[in-house]
CSV table of C-alpha atoms in Angstrom, one decimal:
chain,number,residue,atom,x,y,z
I,339,UNK,CA,111.9,129.6,118.6
I,340,UNK,CA,108.8,129.8,120.9
I,341,UNK,CA,107.8,126.7,122.2
I,342,UNK,CA,104.7,128.1,123.9
I,343,UNK,CA,103.7,129.2,120.4
I,344,UNK,CA,104.3,125.8,118.9
I,345,UNK,CA,101.9,124.0,121.5
I,346,UNK,CA,99.3,127.0,120.9
I,347,UNK,CA,99.4,126.1,117.0
I,348,UNK,CA,99.3,122.6,117.1
I,349,UNK,CA,96.6,121.2,114.8
I,350,UNK,CA,93.9,119.0,116.2
I,351,UNK,CA,92.7,115.7,114.7
I,352,UNK,CA,89.5,114.0,115.8
I,353,UNK,CA,90.7,110.4,115.8
I,354,UNK,CA,88.0,107.4,116.4
I,355,UNK,CA,90.9,105.4,118.9
I,356,UNK,CA,92.5,108.0,120.6
I,357,UNK,CA,89.9,111.1,120.5
I,358,UNK,CA,91.4,114.4,120.0
I,359,UNK,CA,94.6,114.3,119.3
I,360,UNK,CA,97.3,117.1,119.1
I,361,UNK,CA,99.7,117.5,116.2
I,362,UNK,CA,102.9,119.6,116.3
I,363,UNK,CA,103.5,122.1,113.3
I,364,UNK,CA,106.5,120.5,112.4
I,365,UNK,CA,104.9,117.3,111.8
I,366,UNK,CA,102.0,119.0,110.2
I,367,UNK,CA,104.6,120.1,107.3
I,368,UNK,CA,105.7,116.5,106.9
I,369,UNK,CA,101.7,115.7,106.6
I,370,UNK,CA,101.2,118.0,104.0
I,371,UNK,CA,103.6,116.6,101.6
I,372,UNK,CA,102.3,114.4,98.7
I,373,UNK,CA,104.8,111.8,99.9
I,374,UNK,CA,102.9,111.6,103.3
I,375,UNK,CA,99.3,111.9,102.0
I,376,UNK,CA,100.2,108.6,100.0
I,377,UNK,CA,99.6,107.1,103.1
I,378,UNK,CA,95.8,107.8,102.7
I,379,UNK,CA,95.5,105.4,99.8
I,380,UNK,CA,97.2,102.5,101.5
I,381,UNK,CA,94.9,100.4,103.8
I,382,UNK,CA,96.7,99.4,107.3
I,383,UNK,CA,95.4,95.5,106.8
I,384,UNK,CA,95.8,95.1,102.8
I,385,UNK,CA,93.2,92.8,101.4
I,386,UNK,CA,91.5,92.2,104.8
I,387,UNK,CA,88.4,94.1,104.1
I,388,UNK,CA,87.5,91.6,101.6
I,389,UNK,CA,86.9,89.6,104.8
I,390,UNK,CA,86.1,91.9,107.6
I,391,UNK,CA,84.4,95.0,105.8
I,392,UNK,CA,85.5,97.3,108.6
I,393,UNK,CA,89.2,96.8,107.7
I,394,UNK,CA,89.3,99.8,105.5
I,395,UNK,CA,91.5,102.1,108.1
I,396,UNK,CA,94.7,103.4,106.4
I,397,UNK,CA,98.5,104.0,107.0
I,398,UNK,CA,97.8,107.7,107.4
I,399,UNK,CA,95.4,107.4,110.4
I,400,UNK,CA,97.9,104.9,112.0
I,401,UNK,CA,100.7,107.2,111.6
I,402,UNK,CA,99.1,110.0,113.6
I,403,UNK,CA,97.8,107.7,116.1
I,404,UNK,CA,101.6,106.6,116.5
I,405,UNK,CA,103.0,110.0,116.4
I,406,UNK,CA,100.3,111.1,119.0
I,407,UNK,CA,101.1,108.1,121.4
I,408,UNK,CA,104.8,108.5,121.1
I,409,UNK,CA,104.8,112.3,122.0
I,410,UNK,CA,102.3,111.1,124.9
I,411,UNK,CA,104.9,108.4,126.2
I,412,UNK,CA,108.0,110.8,126.1
I,413,UNK,CA,106.2,113.7,128.0
I,414,UNK,CA,104.7,111.1,130.4
I,415,UNK,CA,108.4,110.1,131.1
I,416,UNK,CA,109.5,113.7,131.4
I,417,UNK,CA,106.8,114.5,134.0
I,418,UNK,CA,107.6,111.6,136.2
I,419,UNK,CA,111.4,111.8,136.1
I,420,UNK,CA,112.6,115.3,135.5
I,421,UNK,CA,116.1,114.3,135.8
I,422,UNK,CA,116.2,112.2,132.9
I,423,UNK,CA,116.6,115.6,131.0
I,424,UNK,CA,114.2,114.6,128.0
I,425,UNK,CA,114.1,118.1,126.1
I,426,UNK,CA,111.5,119.6,124.0
I,427,UNK,CA,113.3,118.7,120.6
I,428,UNK,CA,113.9,114.8,121.9
I,429,UNK,CA,109.9,114.7,122.2
I,430,UNK,CA,109.7,116.3,118.7
I,431,UNK,CA,112.2,113.8,117.3
I,432,UNK,CA,110.1,111.5,118.8
I,433,UNK,CA,107.1,112.5,117.3
I,434,UNK,CA,108.4,112.6,113.8
I,435,UNK,CA,109.7,109.2,114.1
I,436,UNK,CA,106.4,107.8,115.0
I,437,UNK,CA,104.7,109.8,112.1
I,438,UNK,CA,107.2,108.6,109.3
I,439,UNK,CA,107.9,105.0,110.6
I,440,UNK,CA,105.4,103.7,107.9
I,441,UNK,CA,106.5,105.9,105.1
I,442,UNK,CA,107.9,102.9,103.0
I,443,UNK,CA,105.0,100.8,103.0
I,444,UNK,CA,103.9,99.6,99.5
I,445,UNK,CA,100.2,98.4,98.6
I,446,UNK,CA,98.9,95.3,99.9
I,447,UNK,CA,100.6,95.8,103.2
I,448,UNK,CA,103.1,93.6,104.1
I,449,UNK,CA,102.2,91.1,101.2
I,450,UNK,CA,104.3,93.6,99.2
I,451,UNK,CA,107.7,93.2,101.0
I,452,UNK,CA,107.2,89.5,102.2
I,453,UNK,CA,105.9,88.1,98.8
I,454,UNK,CA,106.0,90.7,95.9
I,455,UNK,CA,109.4,92.2,96.2
I,456,UNK,CA,110.8,88.8,97.9
I,457,UNK,CA,109.8,87.4,94.3
I,458,UNK,CA,110.6,90.2,91.9
I,459,UNK,CA,113.7,91.3,93.3
I,460,UNK,CA,115.1,88.7,96.3
I,461,UNK,CA,118.7,90.2,95.8
I,462,UNK,CA,117.1,93.8,97.2
I,463,UNK,CA,116.2,92.4,100.6
I,464,UNK,CA,114.0,95.3,100.5
I,465,UNK,CA,111.9,95.9,103.9
I,466,UNK,CA,109.4,98.9,104.7
I,467,UNK,CA,111.5,99.9,107.1
I,468,UNK,CA,114.4,100.5,104.9
I,469,UNK,CA,112.0,102.4,102.3
I,470,UNK,CA,110.9,104.5,105.3
I,471,UNK,CA,114.1,106.2,105.9
I,472,UNK,CA,114.7,106.5,102.3
I,473,UNK,CA,111.5,108.0,101.9
I,474,UNK,CA,111.8,110.3,104.6
I,475,UNK,CA,115.3,111.4,103.5
I,476,UNK,CA,113.4,112.3,100.0
I,477,UNK,CA,111.0,114.0,101.8
I,478,UNK,CA,113.1,116.1,103.7
I,479,UNK,CA,115.0,117.1,100.3
I,480,UNK,CA,112.2,117.4,97.9
I,481,UNK,CA,110.5,119.8,99.8
I,482,UNK,CA,113.8,121.4,101.0
I,483,UNK,CA,112.4,121.3,104.6
I,484,UNK,CA,115.8,121.5,106.4
I,485,UNK,CA,117.7,123.6,103.5
I,486,UNK,CA,118.6,127.4,105.3
I,487,UNK,CA,115.6,129.1,105.8
I,488,UNK,CA,113.7,126.0,105.3
I,489,UNK,CA,110.3,125.6,107.2
I,490,UNK,CA,111.6,123.1,109.6
I,491,UNK,CA,114.6,125.0,110.5
I,492,UNK,CA,112.8,127.3,113.3
I,493,UNK,CA,112.1,124.3,115.2
I,494,UNK,CA,116.1,124.1,115.5
I,495,UNK,CA,116.1,120.7,114.2
I,496,UNK,CA,119.7,119.6,112.9
I,497,UNK,CA,121.5,116.5,111.2
I,498,UNK,CA,122.0,114.8,115.0
I,499,UNK,CA,118.3,114.8,115.4
I,500,UNK,CA,117.6,114.0,112.0
I,501,UNK,CA,119.8,110.9,112.3
I,502,UNK,CA,118.0,110.2,115.9
I,503,UNK,CA,114.8,110.4,113.7
I,504,UNK,CA,116.1,107.6,111.3
I,505,UNK,CA,117.6,105.3,113.9
I,506,UNK,CA,114.3,105.7,115.8
I,507,UNK,CA,112.3,104.2,112.4
I,508,UNK,CA,114.9,101.4,111.9
I,509,UNK,CA,118.4,100.4,113.4
I,510,UNK,CA,120.4,97.2,111.8
I,511,UNK,CA,121.3,94.6,114.7
I,512,UNK,CA,124.3,95.9,116.8
I,513,UNK,CA,124.5,99.3,114.5
I,514,UNK,CA,125.8,101.6,116.6
I,515,UNK,CA,123.6,104.7,117.4
I,516,UNK,CA,124.7,108.3,117.3
I,517,UNK,CA,121.6,110.1,117.3
I,518,UNK,CA,121.5,110.5,120.9
I,519,UNK,CA,123.9,109.8,123.9
I,520,UNK,CA,123.8,106.3,125.9
I,521,UNK,CA,122.1,107.8,128.9
I,522,UNK,CA,119.0,108.8,126.4
I,523,UNK,CA,119.1,105.3,124.8
I,524,UNK,CA,115.5,104.6,126.2
I,525,UNK,CA,114.3,106.9,123.8
I,526,UNK,CA,114.9,104.4,121.1
I,527,UNK,CA,112.3,102.1,122.8
I,528,UNK,CA,109.2,104.1,122.2
I,529,UNK,CA,108.5,103.8,118.6
I,530,UNK,CA,110.3,100.4,117.6
I,531,UNK,CA,111.7,98.5,120.5
I,532,UNK,CA,113.6,95.5,118.9
I,533,UNK,CA,114.4,94.3,122.4
I,534,UNK,CA,110.9,93.5,123.3
I,535,UNK,CA,108.3,94.2,120.8
I,536,UNK,CA,106.6,96.5,123.3
I,537,UNK,CA,106.4,99.7,121.5
I,538,UNK,CA,103.8,102.8,120.6
I,539,UNK,CA,103.5,101.2,116.8
I,540,UNK,CA,101.9,98.0,118.4
I,541,UNK,CA,99.8,100.1,121.3
I,542,UNK,CA,98.1,102.0,117.9
I,543,UNK,CA,97.5,99.0,115.5
I,544,UNK,CA,96.2,96.4,118.0
I,545,UNK,CA,93.9,99.2,119.4
I,546,UNK,CA,93.1,100.6,116.1
I,547,UNK,CA,92.7,97.2,114.0
I,548,UNK,CA,90.3,95.9,116.8
I,549,UNK,CA,88.1,99.0,116.5
I,550,UNK,CA,88.1,98.4,112.6
I,551,UNK,CA,86.8,94.8,113.1
I,552,UNK,CA,84.9,95.2,115.9
I,553,UNK,CA,86.7,92.5,118.2
I,554,UNK,CA,87.7,93.2,121.6
I,555,UNK,CA,91.3,94.7,122.6
I,556,UNK,CA,92.1,93.6,126.2
I,557,UNK,CA,95.6,95.5,126.2
I,558,UNK,CA,95.4,98.9,128.2
I,559,UNK,CA,98.3,100.5,126.6
I,560,UNK,CA,97.6,103.9,128.6
I,561,UNK,CA,97.8,102.0,131.9
I,562,UNK,CA,101.1,100.2,130.5
I,563,UNK,CA,102.6,103.9,130.1
I,564,UNK,CA,101.1,105.1,133.7
I,565,UNK,CA,103.2,102.2,135.1
I,566,UNK,CA,106.5,102.4,133.3
I,567,UNK,CA,110.0,104.1,134.7
I,568,UNK,CA,113.4,104.5,133.0
I,569,UNK,CA,115.8,102.6,135.0
I,570,UNK,CA,119.7,101.9,134.9
I,571,UNK,CA,120.4,98.2,134.5
I,572,UNK,CA,123.5,96.9,135.9
I,573,UNK,CA,123.4,93.6,133.9
I,574,UNK,CA,123.9,95.6,130.5
I,575,UNK,CA,125.0,99.0,131.4
I,576,UNK,CA,122.2,100.7,129.6
I,577,UNK,CA,119.0,103.0,130.7
I,578,UNK,CA,115.7,101.1,130.0
I,579,UNK,CA,112.0,101.6,129.8
I,580,UNK,CA,111.2,99.0,132.9
I,581,UNK,CA,107.5,98.6,134.0
I,582,UNK,CA,105.8,97.7,137.2
I,583,UNK,CA,105.8,93.9,137.9
I,584,UNK,CA,101.9,93.9,138.2
I,585,UNK,CA,101.7,94.7,134.4
I,586,UNK,CA,102.9,91.7,133.4
I,587,UNK,CA,99.4,90.2,132.8
I,588,UNK,CA,98.4,93.4,131.0
I,589,UNK,CA,101.5,92.8,128.4
I,590,UNK,CA,100.3,88.9,128.0
I,591,UNK,CA,97.0,90.5,126.9
I,592,UNK,CA,99.1,92.5,124.4
I,593,UNK,CA,101.0,89.4,122.9
I,594,UNK,CA,97.9,87.5,122.8
I,595,UNK,CA,96.0,90.3,121.1
I,596,UNK,CA,99.0,90.0,118.1
I,597,UNK,CA,98.6,86.3,118.1
I,598,UNK,CA,94.8,86.7,117.6
I,599,UNK,CA,95.1,89.0,115.1
I,600,UNK,CA,97.6,87.1,113.2
I,601,UNK,CA,95.4,83.8,113.6
I,602,UNK,CA,91.9,85.3,112.9
I,603,UNK,CA,92.5,88.4,110.3
I,604,UNK,CA,96.0,88.6,109.2
I,605,UNK,CA,96.4,84.9,108.1
I,606,UNK,CA,92.8,84.2,107.6
I,607,UNK,CA,92.3,81.3,105.0
I,608,UNK,CA,90.2,83.4,102.9
I,609,UNK,CA,92.3,86.3,103.5
I,610,UNK,CA,95.7,84.4,102.9
I,611,UNK,CA,93.9,83.4,99.4
I,612,UNK,CA,92.9,86.9,98.6
I,613,UNK,CA,96.6,88.2,99.1
I,614,UNK,CA,98.2,85.2,97.3
I,615,UNK,CA,95.8,86.2,94.0
I,616,UNK,CA,96.8,90.0,94.2
I,617,UNK,CA,100.3,89.0,94.6
I,618,UNK,CA,100.1,86.7,91.5
I,619,UNK,CA,98.2,89.6,89.5
I,620,UNK,CA,101.3,92.0,90.5
I,621,UNK,CA,103.8,89.7,89.6
I,622,UNK,CA,101.9,89.2,86.3
I,623,UNK,CA,102.0,92.5,85.4
I,624,UNK,CA,105.1,93.7,87.0
I,625,UNK,CA,107.0,93.5,83.6
I,626,UNK,CA,104.6,95.8,81.7
I,627,UNK,CA,103.3,98.1,84.2
I,628,UNK,CA,105.3,101.5,84.8
I,629,UNK,CA,105.0,103.2,87.9
I,630,UNK,CA,105.2,107.0,87.5
I,631,UNK,CA,105.0,106.3,83.7
I,632,UNK,CA,109.0,105.2,83.8
I,633,UNK,CA,109.8,103.0,86.3
I,634,UNK,CA,109.2,99.1,86.3
I,635,UNK,CA,107.8,97.7,89.9
I,636,UNK,CA,110.9,95.9,91.1
I,637,UNK,CA,112.8,99.0,90.3
I,638,UNK,CA,110.7,101.5,92.1
I,639,UNK,CA,111.9,100.6,95.4
I,640,UNK,CA,115.3,102.2,94.6
I,641,UNK,CA,113.6,105.2,93.1
I,642,UNK,CA,111.5,107.2,95.8
I,643,UNK,CA,109.9,109.8,93.2
I,644,UNK,CA,108.5,106.6,92.0
I,645,UNK,CA,107.4,104.9,94.7
I,646,UNK,CA,105.7,107.9,96.0
I,647,UNK,CA,103.1,107.0,93.3
I,648,UNK,CA,102.7,103.4,94.3
I,649,UNK,CA,99.7,102.8,96.5
I,650,UNK,CA,96.5,100.4,96.8
I,651,UNK,CA,95.0,101.7,93.8
I,652,UNK,CA,97.8,99.7,91.5
I,653,UNK,CA,95.2,96.9,91.2
I,654,UNK,CA,92.8,99.0,89.6
I,655,UNK,CA,95.2,100.6,87.2
I,656,UNK,CA,96.0,96.8,86.1
I,657,UNK,CA,92.5,96.3,85.7
I,658,UNK,CA,91.6,99.2,83.5
I,659,UNK,CA,95.0,99.2,81.8
I,660,UNK,CA,94.7,99.1,78.0
I,661,UNK,CA,97.5,96.9,77.5
I,662,UNK,CA,96.6,93.8,75.9
I,663,UNK,CA,99.6,91.8,76.2
I,664,UNK,CA,99.5,88.1,77.6
I,665,UNK,CA,100.9,88.8,81.1
I,666,UNK,CA,98.6,91.6,81.7
I,667,UNK,CA,95.6,90.0,80.4
I,668,UNK,CA,96.1,87.1,82.8
I,669,UNK,CA,96.7,89.9,85.6
I,670,UNK,CA,93.2,91.3,84.7
I,671,UNK,CA,91.6,88.1,84.8
I,672,UNK,CA,93.1,87.5,88.7
I,673,UNK,CA,91.8,90.6,89.9
I,674,UNK,CA,88.5,90.0,88.1
I,675,UNK,CA,88.3,86.5,90.2
I,676,UNK,CA,88.8,88.3,93.4
I,677,UNK,CA,86.1,91.0,92.6
I,678,UNK,CA,83.9,88.2,91.8
I,679,UNK,CA,84.8,86.2,94.7
I,680,UNK,CA,86.1,83.3,92.8
I,681,UNK,CA,89.1,82.9,95.2
I,682,UNK,CA,91.8,80.2,95.0
I,683,UNK,CA,91.0,77.1,97.3
I,684,UNK,CA,92.4,75.8,100.2
I,685,UNK,CA,92.5,72.1,99.8
I,686,UNK,CA,94.5,71.3,102.9
I,687,UNK,CA,95.4,72.8,106.3
I,688,UNK,CA,97.5,71.2,108.7
I,689,UNK,CA,96.9,71.6,112.7
I,690,UNK,CA,99.4,73.8,114.3
I,691,UNK,CA,102.7,72.8,114.4
I,692,UNK,CA,105.5,73.8,116.8
I,693,UNK,CA,108.4,75.7,115.1
I,694,UNK,CA,110.7,73.4,117.4
I,695,UNK,CA,109.1,70.3,115.3
I,696,UNK,CA,109.6,71.6,111.9
I,697,UNK,CA,112.3,70.2,109.5
I,698,UNK,CA,116.0,71.3,110.8
I,699,UNK,CA,116.3,72.3,107.0
I,700,UNK,CA,113.9,75.1,107.6
I,701,UNK,CA,116.0,76.5,110.4
I,702,UNK,CA,117.0,80.2,109.9
I,703,UNK,CA,114.9,80.3,106.7
I,704,UNK,CA,111.7,82.8,106.0
I,705,UNK,CA,108.5,81.7,105.1
I,706,UNK,CA,108.7,82.6,101.5
I,707,UNK,CA,112.1,80.4,101.4
I,708,UNK,CA,110.5,77.2,103.2
I,709,UNK,CA,107.3,77.4,100.9
I,710,UNK,CA,109.0,76.1,97.5
I,711,UNK,CA,110.5,73.5,99.7
I,712,UNK,CA,107.4,72.2,100.7
I,713,UNK,CA,105.7,72.6,97.2
I,714,UNK,CA,108.4,70.7,95.5
I,715,UNK,CA,108.4,67.9,98.1
I,716,UNK,CA,104.5,67.2,97.7
I,717,UNK,CA,104.9,67.5,94.1
I,718,UNK,CA,107.1,64.5,94.2
I,719,UNK,CA,104.4,62.6,96.0
I,720,UNK,CA,101.5,63.5,93.7
I,721,UNK,CA,103.1,64.3,90.4
I,722,UNK,CA,100.9,67.5,90.1
I,723,UNK,CA,102.3,70.4,87.9
I,724,UNK,CA,103.4,73.4,90.1
I,725,UNK,CA,101.5,76.0,87.8
I,726,UNK,CA,98.4,74.5,89.5
I,727,UNK,CA,98.8,75.0,93.0
I,728,UNK,CA,101.0,76.7,96.0
I,729,UNK,CA,101.6,76.4,99.7
I,730,UNK,CA,101.8,78.7,102.1
I,731,UNK,CA,103.3,78.5,105.3
I,732,UNK,CA,102.0,81.2,108.3
I,733,UNK,CA,103.8,81.5,111.6
I,734,UNK,CA,102.2,82.9,114.7
I,735,UNK,CA,104.0,83.6,117.6
I,736,UNK,CA,104.1,86.6,120.5
I,737,UNK,CA,106.5,88.5,118.6
I,738,UNK,CA,109.9,87.2,119.5
I,739,UNK,CA,109.8,83.9,117.5
I,740,UNK,CA,110.0,80.6,120.0
I,741,UNK,CA,111.1,82.9,122.8
I,742,UNK,CA,108.9,83.7,125.7
I,743,UNK,CA,108.1,87.5,124.6
I,744,UNK,CA,109.1,88.9,128.4
I,745,UNK,CA,112.4,87.3,127.8
I,746,UNK,CA,114.2,90.7,127.5
I,747,UNK,CA,111.7,92.7,129.5
I,748,UNK,CA,112.8,94.6,132.4
I,749,UNK,CA,110.2,95.3,135.4
I,750,UNK,CA,110.5,96.8,138.9
I,751,UNK,CA,108.5,96.1,142.2
I,752,UNK,CA,106.6,99.0,144.7
I,753,UNK,CA,109.5,98.5,146.8
I,754,UNK,CA,112.4,98.8,144.8
I,755,UNK,CA,111.5,101.3,142.2
I,756,UNK,CA,114.6,102.1,141.0
I,757,UNK,CA,115.8,98.5,140.4
I,758,UNK,CA,115.6,96.9,137.0
I,759,UNK,CA,115.2,93.0,136.8
I,760,UNK,CA,114.3,90.4,134.7
I,761,UNK,CA,110.7,89.2,135.5
I,762,UNK,CA,110.3,85.9,137.7
I,763,UNK,CA,109.2,82.7,136.2
I,764,UNK,CA,105.4,82.5,136.8
I,765,UNK,CA,105.0,86.2,138.0
I,766,UNK,CA,102.4,86.8,135.5
I,767,UNK,CA,100.0,84.0,135.9
I,768,UNK,CA,100.2,80.3,136.8
I,769,UNK,CA,97.6,79.6,134.2
I,770,UNK,CA,98.0,82.1,131.1
I,771,UNK,CA,101.7,82.0,130.6
I,772,UNK,CA,102.7,79.9,127.5
I,773,UNK,CA,104.7,77.3,127.1
I,774,UNK,CA,104.9,77.3,123.5
I,775,UNK,CA,105.3,80.7,122.2
I,776,UNK,CA,105.3,79.9,118.0
I,777,UNK,CA,103.4,77.7,115.8
I,778,UNK,CA,103.2,77.3,112.2
I,779,UNK,CA,100.3,76.0,109.6
I,780,UNK,CA,100.8,74.6,106.2
I,781,UNK,CA,98.2,75.5,103.8
I,782,UNK,CA,97.7,74.3,100.1
I,783,UNK,CA,95.9,76.3,97.4
I,784,UNK,CA,94.7,75.3,94.3
I,785,UNK,CA,94.1,78.0,91.6
I,786,UNK,CA,91.0,76.3,89.9
I,787,UNK,CA,88.7,73.8,91.0
I,788,UNK,CA,89.5,70.3,90.2
I,789,UNK,CA,88.1,67.2,92.6
I,790,UNK,CA,90.9,65.1,91.3
I,791,UNK,CA,93.6,67.1,91.8
I,792,UNK,CA,92.3,68.6,95.1
I,793,UNK,CA,92.3,64.9,96.5
I,794,UNK,CA,95.9,64.3,95.1
I,795,UNK,CA,97.2,67.3,96.6
I,796,UNK,CA,95.3,66.6,99.8
I,797,UNK,CA,96.8,63.4,100.3
I,798,UNK,CA,100.6,64.1,99.4
I,799,UNK,CA,99.9,67.0,101.8
I,800,UNK,CA,99.0,64.5,104.4
I,801,UNK,CA,101.5,62.0,103.5
I,802,UNK,CA,104.3,65.1,103.7
I,803,UNK,CA,103.2,66.0,106.9
I,804,UNK,CA,103.1,62.5,108.7
I,805,UNK,CA,106.9,62.2,107.5
I,806,UNK,CA,107.6,65.3,108.9
I,807,UNK,CA,106.2,64.8,112.6
I,808,UNK,CA,107.4,61.0,112.4
I,809,UNK,CA,109.6,61.6,115.2
I,810,UNK,CA,107.2,63.8,117.7
I,811,UNK,CA,106.6,62.6,120.9
I,812,UNK,CA,103.1,60.5,120.7
I,813,UNK,CA,101.4,62.5,123.1
I,814,UNK,CA,102.2,65.7,121.1
I,815,UNK,CA,100.7,63.7,118.0
I,816,UNK,CA,97.3,62.7,119.2
I,817,UNK,CA,96.2,59.0,118.2
I,818,UNK,CA,96.2,58.1,114.4
I,819,UNK,CA,92.6,58.6,114.3
I,820,UNK,CA,92.3,61.7,115.9
I,821,UNK,CA,95.0,63.1,113.2
I,822,UNK,CA,92.7,61.4,110.6
I,823,UNK,CA,89.6,63.0,111.5
I,824,UNK,CA,91.3,66.2,112.5
I,825,UNK,CA,93.1,66.7,109.1
I,826,UNK,CA,89.8,65.6,107.3
I,827,UNK,CA,87.5,67.8,108.7
I,828,UNK,CA,89.8,70.6,107.5
I,829,UNK,CA,89.4,69.4,104.0
I,830,UNK,CA,85.6,70.0,103.9
I,831,UNK,CA,85.1,66.3,102.7
I,832,UNK,CA,82.2,65.1,100.3
I,833,UNK,CA,80.0,62.2,101.4
I,834,UNK,CA,82.3,59.8,99.0
I,835,UNK,CA,85.4,60.9,101.1
I,836,UNK,CA,83.6,60.3,104.5
I,837,UNK,CA,83.2,56.9,103.3
I,838,UNK,CA,86.6,56.4,102.6
I,839,UNK,CA,88.0,57.8,105.7
I,840,UNK,CA,85.8,55.5,107.9
I,841,UNK,CA,87.4,52.6,105.7
I,842,UNK,CA,90.7,53.8,106.6
I,843,UNK,CA,89.7,54.0,110.3
I,844,UNK,CA,88.7,50.5,110.3
I,845,UNK,CA,91.8,49.8,109.0
I,846,UNK,CA,93.8,51.1,112.0
């Protein structure tokens, strides 16, 4: 294979975030398949465009951006450290992994796996990472890209390379990787870094999301990549991508960008209401809707041919369906409410709660497992039917749950550039480094406006929260009056409700 010819034949895409990006011909073969083109019809941020009009960018452009950054990062490491023996094929595999890492996403972004499939098929433990590997396998087979004389064979890709690509997309915890030898283990940290959460996937979507939202991204990913080296770490006997110690503050900007996007966009109160409605619509229609004309929604995750027909247009297919069954009519009504901006109403929102202050029964449970527990406790307090409201729990963190995000990071300094070490405490900043790395908020949404039910739910939610935080240190809770006013402000009270609050304060 003439590698120089492949370089010449790279296709150029004009990207609003990275400028002109060059895509390898092998990657272009994948891009030109219907399975990859489906990503054009999946919004990167799900339903967020109903709140932020600019958030209409897609998984397609994000995947091109990750492919570009993955190749750029690998080439940068090869140029700085030729002895690492990063080959032409290594770089191509890293680019393909970056390109294909989101092939398994369904409609509504993460809502599909975290909410829709979690309710429709909880036993499947569906994740978009698993689906991405299955879709990549299906794509190669469906178009015979690696069959004898297949179009990818001229780039000398073999079964080990395909294994390597799949392992970069997703690897189970403690799963042994066989695609590349141990001295090249650092390559697995480029596309999806499970150790530190610092990878080119995040580099792209932070920059891209902020660009389309019109907000500032203070993390400089190119600078981060410039100040990295691959170093052998004696503590775990592995090769890691390490960053210069002076770049730790830049890293905290990355983690704070993630937190800010969670807080103000992904889990925005209105956006969460809309995603909840879209979830309900899909679940209502799921028993009647056939994907690819033959496969129920809950079954298409095991049929990649059907899954490849699934995209954000599903809501419009439901809306315009001629099916007049009760479930389908209810689903249509919910979608009409979204389009007319008649959203579910948030009647209660807690203050941020430390993860460590949540009840012990919530330990090791995911949000969708915790929400029914809280809902039942609220129902027990106010006796409101479970068909009238729902509870949502949102977790905000720096990517490592309650752990300091730099816990697993490896750094080096200017004097000892070949020695990997853990960051010293406070090395980044004595001001900006957080003492708490994870928090949660609880919201209660009512499906239709009803002042009496709203008051009952709000009071019950407040009682539940008070019962759960009774063992908090007093300084962490604030005064009772502070908490009364804080909770009340979040509920958008009427004038009569304000009068009742004043009476409560007088009793305190």
